[in-house]
Amino acid sequence: MQKLLHRLVALCIGLSAALPAPASAQPAPDTIAAIRARGHLVCGVSINAIGFALPDARGVYRGLDVDSCRAVAAAVLGDAAKVRFVATTTQVRFTALQSGEVDMLARNTTWTLGREVQLGLAFASINFYDGQGFMVKQSSGVTSARQLDGATVCVQPGTTTELNLADYFRAQSMRFTPVVIEQPEEIRLAFVNGRCDAYTNDASSLASFRASQGAGGEEFILLPEIISKEPLGALVRKGDWRWFDVVRWAHFAQVSAEELGITSQNIDGFMTSANPDVQRLLGRSGEFGKAMGLDNDWAVRIIRQVGNFGESWERNITPLGIPRGINALWTKGGLQYAPPIR
């Protein structure tokens, strides 16, 4: 019996050694190390979204989402310009991140429960509190979404927009006919050419489209109704939580800088400040950068090279005619709020 027991123990030990280590025992991915070895951050952004991600005449990307990517590059690589931008469609954005084609995604993507728990992704921050709206032509005479009963509505498939649209019309006991088109440029062209009575999307996207029309944008109006909550922000793959921390706190550093009145232009004057909050943000006290695998000047580089959140907003969003509204700092009645660095 004792010999049999020894054999069983030996067999169990042999089997356990042959089995693969559990997922929890696998080494965690190190995205920061991979980015440093490569020499640049790869960031997934939208295609031709004025105010959020759009190459200028020299091919240099500009926009609020672009600044989110540049802030992370400044923190990790010391240079906000070390970013390769990958334009992603609605259909491929999540697979591009899941597969590792991009390190992070910053492209007008709504934070939802389903996306976070089913796709293996984590939303690190919210850089734009948005909501779904409707756009119509001035000539239609429509001034409210409640006048759209029986309308044809251009909408993009596979998005929260499509679901929200159906929910809204059902709740209002109204009928509509969806005109479903995948490509953003095609759906906008369909609206301009009269294939649909209204065009629905995030209000920020509608404003971006109107701005892209130049003087012709005056032909279109945004209806007052906002029918959903659309918190937009950066997301990363789950599993590398130190990388998640860096992406999250890069945004919070910009918000904190705005709260404290620190800008890209006056930051040098704050380097000797006695304010404890300023000292911690600028790495003059504490070891918070090192805890994320960075040095303590990580936030200084973000502010110097990209600016605080207000500067980024003024540079990219204000020209679209979108007021700060709920995207203002919490001290001014908005929702932009950074946890304390301490």
Coordinates of C-alpha atoms in Angstrom, one line a residue:
M1 CA 0.0 0.0 0.0
Q2 CA 2.8 2.3 0.9
K3 CA 4.6 1.7 -2.4
L4 CA 1.3 2.4 -4.3
L5 CA 0.9 5.6 -2.4
H6 CA 4.4 6.7 -3.3
R7 CA 3.7 5.9 -7.0
L8 CA 0.5 7.9 -6.9
V9 CA 2.3 10.9 -5.4
A10 CA 5.1 10.7 -8.0
L11 CA 2.5 10.5 -10.8
C12 CA 0.7 13.6 -9.5
I13 CA 3.9 15.5 -9.3
G14 CA 4.8 14.5 -12.8
L15 CA 1.5 15.5 -14.2
S16 CA 1.5 18.9 -12.4
A17 CA 5.0 19.6 -13.9
A18 CA 3.7 18.7 -17.4
L19 CA 0.7 21.0 -17.2
P20 CA 1.0 24.7 -18.3
A21 CA 1.3 27.3 -15.6
P22 CA -2.1 28.9 -14.7
A23 CA -2.8 32.3 -16.3
S24 CA -2.1 34.1 -13.0
A25 CA 1.4 32.6 -13.1
Q26 CA 2.2 33.7 -16.6
P27 CA 4.5 36.8 -16.7
A28 CA 2.5 40.0 -17.1
P29 CA 2.9 41.8 -20.4
D30 CA 5.2 44.9 -20.3
T31 CA 3.9 47.4 -22.8
I32 CA 6.1 50.2 -21.5
A33 CA 9.2 48.1 -22.2
A34 CA 8.0 47.2 -25.6
I35 CA 7.3 50.8 -26.5
R36 CA 10.7 51.9 -25.3
A37 CA 12.4 49.1 -27.3
R38 CA 10.5 50.1 -30.4
G39 CA 11.2 53.8 -29.8
H40 CA 7.6 55.1 -30.4
L41 CA 4.1 54.6 -29.2
V42 CA 1.5 53.2 -31.6
C43 CA -1.9 54.9 -31.0
G44 CA -5.2 54.0 -32.7
V45 CA -7.2 57.1 -33.7
S46 CA -10.3 58.0 -35.8
I47 CA -10.3 58.6 -39.5
N48 CA -10.5 62.3 -40.4
A49 CA -12.3 63.5 -37.2
I50 CA -11.7 67.3 -37.1
G51 CA -10.9 68.4 -33.6
F52 CA -10.1 64.9 -32.5
A53 CA -7.7 63.3 -35.0
L54 CA -6.9 64.7 -38.4
P55 CA -3.6 65.2 -40.2
D56 CA -2.9 68.9 -41.1
A57 CA -1.5 70.2 -44.4
R58 CA 1.9 68.8 -43.5
G59 CA 0.6 65.4 -42.5
V60 CA 1.0 66.1 -38.8
Y61 CA -1.9 64.7 -36.7
R62 CA -3.9 67.2 -34.6
G63 CA -6.8 66.8 -32.2
L64 CA -7.9 66.1 -28.6
D65 CA -7.4 62.4 -29.0
V66 CA -4.1 63.0 -30.6
D67 CA -3.0 65.0 -27.6
S68 CA -4.0 62.1 -25.3
C69 CA -1.6 59.9 -27.3
R70 CA 1.2 62.6 -27.3
A71 CA 0.8 63.0 -23.5
V72 CA 1.5 59.3 -22.9
A73 CA 4.5 59.4 -25.3
A74 CA 5.9 62.4 -23.4
A75 CA 5.6 60.5 -20.1
V76 CA 7.0 57.2 -21.3
L77 CA 9.6 58.3 -24.0
G78 CA 10.3 61.9 -23.1
D79 CA 9.1 63.1 -26.5
A80 CA 5.5 63.8 -27.4
A81 CA 6.3 63.5 -31.1
K82 CA 7.3 59.8 -30.8
V83 CA 3.9 58.5 -31.8
R84 CA 2.8 56.5 -34.8
F85 CA -0.9 57.1 -35.5
V86 CA -3.0 54.3 -37.0
A87 CA -6.3 55.4 -38.4
T88 CA -8.9 52.8 -37.4
T89 CA -12.4 52.2 -38.5
T90 CA -15.3 51.5 -36.2
Q91 CA -15.2 47.9 -37.4
V92 CA -11.5 47.2 -36.7
R93 CA -10.7 49.5 -33.7
F94 CA -11.1 46.8 -31.0
T95 CA -9.4 44.0 -32.8
A96 CA -6.5 46.4 -33.6
L97 CA -6.0 46.9 -29.8
Q98 CA -6.7 43.3 -28.9
S99 CA -4.2 42.0 -31.4
G100 CA -1.4 44.4 -30.3
E101 CA -1.4 46.3 -33.6
V102 CA -1.8 49.4 -31.4
D103 CA -0.7 50.1 -27.8
M104 CA -3.7 52.2 -27.0
L105 CA -6.9 53.4 -28.6
A106 CA -8.0 57.1 -28.4
R107 CA -10.8 57.5 -31.0
N108 CA -14.2 58.7 -29.9
T109 CA -15.0 55.4 -28.3
T110 CA -17.8 55.1 -25.7
W111 CA -17.1 53.5 -22.3
T112 CA -19.7 50.7 -21.8
L113 CA -20.0 47.7 -19.5
G114 CA -20.1 45.3 -22.4
R115 CA -17.0 46.6 -24.0
E116 CA -15.0 46.5 -20.8
V117 CA -16.1 43.0 -19.6
Q118 CA -16.5 41.2 -22.9
L119 CA -13.5 42.5 -25.0
G120 CA -10.7 42.2 -22.6
L121 CA -10.1 45.9 -22.6
A122 CA -10.1 48.6 -20.0
F123 CA -11.0 52.3 -20.3
A124 CA -8.3 54.4 -18.7
S125 CA -9.8 57.9 -18.8
I126 CA -12.6 60.1 -20.2
N127 CA -11.4 63.0 -22.2
F128 CA -14.8 64.0 -23.6
Y129 CA -18.2 63.6 -22.0
D130 CA -20.5 63.3 -25.0
G131 CA -24.0 62.4 -25.9
Q132 CA -25.8 61.2 -29.1
G133 CA -27.6 63.9 -31.1
F134 CA -29.3 64.5 -34.4
M135 CA -28.4 66.8 -37.3
V136 CA -30.8 68.0 -40.0
K137 CA -30.8 70.5 -42.8
Q138 CA -31.9 74.0 -42.1
S139 CA -34.3 73.7 -45.0
S140 CA -36.2 70.8 -43.4
G141 CA -37.8 73.2 -40.8
V142 CA -37.2 70.6 -38.1
T143 CA -36.2 72.1 -34.8
S144 CA -36.7 69.1 -32.4
A145 CA -36.0 65.4 -32.6
R146 CA -39.6 64.9 -31.6
Q147 CA -40.5 66.0 -35.1
L148 CA -38.7 63.1 -36.7
D149 CA -41.6 60.6 -36.5
G150 CA -41.5 58.7 -39.8
A151 CA -38.1 60.1 -40.8
T152 CA -35.3 58.3 -42.5
V153 CA -32.1 58.4 -40.3
C154 CA -28.5 57.8 -41.4
V155 CA -26.7 55.7 -38.8
Q156 CA -23.5 53.7 -38.6
P157 CA -23.9 50.0 -37.8
G158 CA -22.2 48.1 -35.0
T159 CA -22.1 51.1 -32.6
T160 CA -23.9 52.2 -29.5
T161 CA -25.4 54.9 -31.8
E162 CA -27.5 52.3 -33.7
L163 CA -28.9 50.9 -30.4
N164 CA -29.6 54.3 -28.8
L165 CA -31.4 55.4 -32.0
A166 CA -33.8 52.4 -31.8
D167 CA -34.3 52.9 -28.1
Y168 CA -35.1 56.6 -28.4
F169 CA -37.7 56.1 -31.1
R170 CA -39.3 53.2 -29.3
A171 CA -39.5 55.2 -26.1
Q172 CA -41.1 58.2 -27.9
S173 CA -43.6 55.9 -29.7
M174 CA -42.2 57.1 -33.1
R175 CA -41.4 55.3 -36.3
F176 CA -38.2 55.7 -38.3
T177 CA -36.4 54.0 -41.2
P178 CA -32.7 53.5 -40.7
V179 CA -30.3 54.1 -43.5
V180 CA -27.3 51.9 -42.4
I181 CA -23.9 52.7 -43.9
E182 CA -20.6 51.6 -42.6
Q183 CA -18.1 54.1 -43.8
P184 CA -18.2 57.6 -42.1
E185 CA -17.5 59.5 -45.3
E186 CA -20.2 57.6 -47.2
I187 CA -22.8 58.1 -44.5
R188 CA -22.1 61.8 -44.4
L189 CA -22.3 62.0 -48.2
A190 CA -25.6 60.2 -48.1
F191 CA -27.0 62.8 -45.6
V192 CA -25.7 65.7 -47.7
N193 CA -27.3 64.3 -50.8
G194 CA -30.7 63.8 -49.2
R195 CA -30.8 60.0 -48.8
C196 CA -31.9 60.5 -45.2
D197 CA -33.8 63.2 -43.3
A198 CA -31.5 63.2 -40.3
Y199 CA -28.0 62.0 -39.4
T200 CA -27.3 60.7 -35.9
N201 CA -24.0 60.3 -34.1
D202 CA -22.2 61.6 -31.1
A203 CA -22.8 65.4 -30.9
S204 CA -19.0 65.9 -31.0
S205 CA -18.8 63.9 -34.3
L206 CA -21.7 65.9 -35.8
A207 CA -20.0 69.2 -34.8
S208 CA -16.8 67.9 -36.3
F209 CA -18.6 67.0 -39.6
R210 CA -20.3 70.4 -39.8
A211 CA -16.9 72.2 -39.2
S212 CA -15.4 70.1 -42.1
Q213 CA -18.0 71.7 -44.5
G214 CA -16.6 75.2 -44.1
A215 CA -19.1 77.9 -45.0
G216 CA -21.5 75.2 -46.2
G217 CA -21.8 74.0 -42.6
E218 CA -24.3 76.7 -41.9
E219 CA -26.8 74.6 -43.9
F220 CA -26.9 72.0 -41.1
I221 CA -28.2 72.4 -37.5
L222 CA -27.8 70.2 -34.4
L223 CA -31.1 69.5 -32.7
P224 CA -31.2 70.3 -29.0
E225 CA -32.0 66.7 -27.8
I226 CA -29.2 64.6 -26.4
I227 CA -30.4 61.0 -26.1
S228 CA -27.6 59.1 -24.4
K229 CA -24.5 59.2 -22.2
E230 CA -21.3 58.8 -24.3
P231 CA -18.2 59.0 -22.1
L232 CA -15.3 58.9 -24.6
G233 CA -11.7 58.1 -23.7
A234 CA -8.6 56.1 -24.1
L235 CA -8.5 52.3 -23.6
V236 CA -5.9 49.6 -23.3
R237 CA -5.7 45.8 -23.1
K238 CA -6.4 44.3 -19.7
G239 CA -3.5 42.6 -17.9
D240 CA -0.7 45.2 -18.0
W241 CA -2.0 47.4 -15.1
R242 CA 1.2 49.5 -14.9
W243 CA 0.6 50.6 -18.5
F244 CA -3.1 51.2 -17.6
D245 CA -1.9 53.5 -14.8
V246 CA 0.3 55.5 -17.1
V247 CA -2.4 56.1 -19.7
R248 CA -4.9 57.0 -17.0
W249 CA -2.6 59.4 -15.0
A250 CA -1.3 61.1 -18.2
H251 CA -4.9 62.4 -18.6
F252 CA -5.2 63.2 -14.9
A253 CA -1.9 65.1 -15.0
Q254 CA -3.3 67.4 -17.7
V255 CA -6.5 68.0 -15.7
S256 CA -4.5 68.6 -12.5
A257 CA -2.3 71.1 -14.2
E258 CA -5.4 73.0 -15.4
E259 CA -6.8 73.0 -11.8
L260 CA -3.6 74.4 -10.5
G261 CA -3.2 77.0 -13.3
I262 CA -0.1 75.4 -14.7
T263 CA 0.3 75.8 -18.5
S264 CA 2.9 75.0 -21.1
Q265 CA 3.9 78.6 -21.0
N266 CA 4.2 79.3 -17.3
I267 CA 5.3 75.9 -15.9
D268 CA 8.9 77.1 -15.2
G269 CA 7.5 79.6 -12.7
F270 CA 5.9 76.8 -10.7
M271 CA 9.0 74.6 -10.4
T272 CA 9.9 76.3 -7.1
S273 CA 6.4 76.5 -5.8
A274 CA 5.8 75.7 -2.1
N275 CA 2.3 74.3 -2.9
P276 CA 2.4 70.6 -1.9
D277 CA 0.0 69.7 -4.8
V278 CA 2.2 71.4 -7.3
Q279 CA 5.3 69.8 -5.9
R280 CA 3.9 66.3 -6.2
L281 CA 2.5 66.9 -9.7
L282 CA 5.9 68.2 -10.9
G283 CA 7.9 65.5 -9.2
R284 CA 9.6 67.9 -6.7
S285 CA 8.4 65.6 -3.9
G286 CA 7.3 62.0 -3.7
E287 CA 8.3 59.1 -5.9
F288 CA 5.0 58.7 -7.8
G289 CA 6.6 58.5 -11.2
K290 CA 8.9 55.7 -10.2
A291 CA 5.9 53.7 -9.0
M292 CA 4.6 53.7 -12.6
G293 CA 8.0 52.8 -14.1
L294 CA 8.7 56.4 -15.1
D295 CA 10.9 59.1 -13.7
N296 CA 9.5 61.9 -11.6
D297 CA 9.5 64.5 -14.4
W298 CA 6.9 62.6 -16.3
A299 CA 4.1 65.1 -15.8
V300 CA 6.5 68.1 -16.4
R301 CA 7.1 66.7 -19.9
I302 CA 3.4 66.3 -20.6
I303 CA 2.6 69.9 -19.6
R304 CA 5.6 71.4 -21.4
Q305 CA 5.1 69.5 -24.6
V306 CA 1.3 69.0 -24.8
G307 CA -0.2 71.5 -22.3
N308 CA -2.9 71.2 -19.7
F309 CA -6.3 69.9 -20.5
G310 CA -7.8 73.3 -21.0
E311 CA -5.0 74.2 -23.5
S312 CA -5.8 71.1 -25.5
W313 CA -9.5 71.9 -25.5
E314 CA -9.0 75.4 -26.7
R315 CA -6.6 74.3 -29.4
N316 CA -8.8 71.5 -30.8
I317 CA -12.4 71.7 -29.7
T318 CA -13.2 75.4 -29.2
P319 CA -12.8 76.1 -33.0
L320 CA -15.7 73.6 -33.6
G321 CA -18.0 75.8 -31.6
I322 CA -18.5 73.2 -28.9
P323 CA -18.7 74.9 -25.4
R324 CA -16.9 73.2 -22.5
G325 CA -20.2 72.5 -20.7
I326 CA -20.0 69.3 -18.7
N327 CA -16.4 68.9 -19.9
A328 CA -15.4 71.9 -17.7
L329 CA -13.4 71.4 -14.6
W330 CA -15.4 70.3 -11.5
T331 CA -14.5 73.6 -10.0
K332 CA -16.5 75.3 -12.8
G333 CA -19.5 73.0 -12.7
G334 CA -18.2 70.3 -15.1
L335 CA -17.2 66.7 -14.7
Q336 CA -13.5 66.8 -15.4
Y337 CA -12.0 65.8 -12.1
A338 CA -8.6 64.4 -11.2
P339 CA -8.0 62.3 -8.1
P340 CA -5.2 63.8 -5.9
I341 CA -1.6 62.9 -6.5
R342 CA -0.5 61.8 -3.1

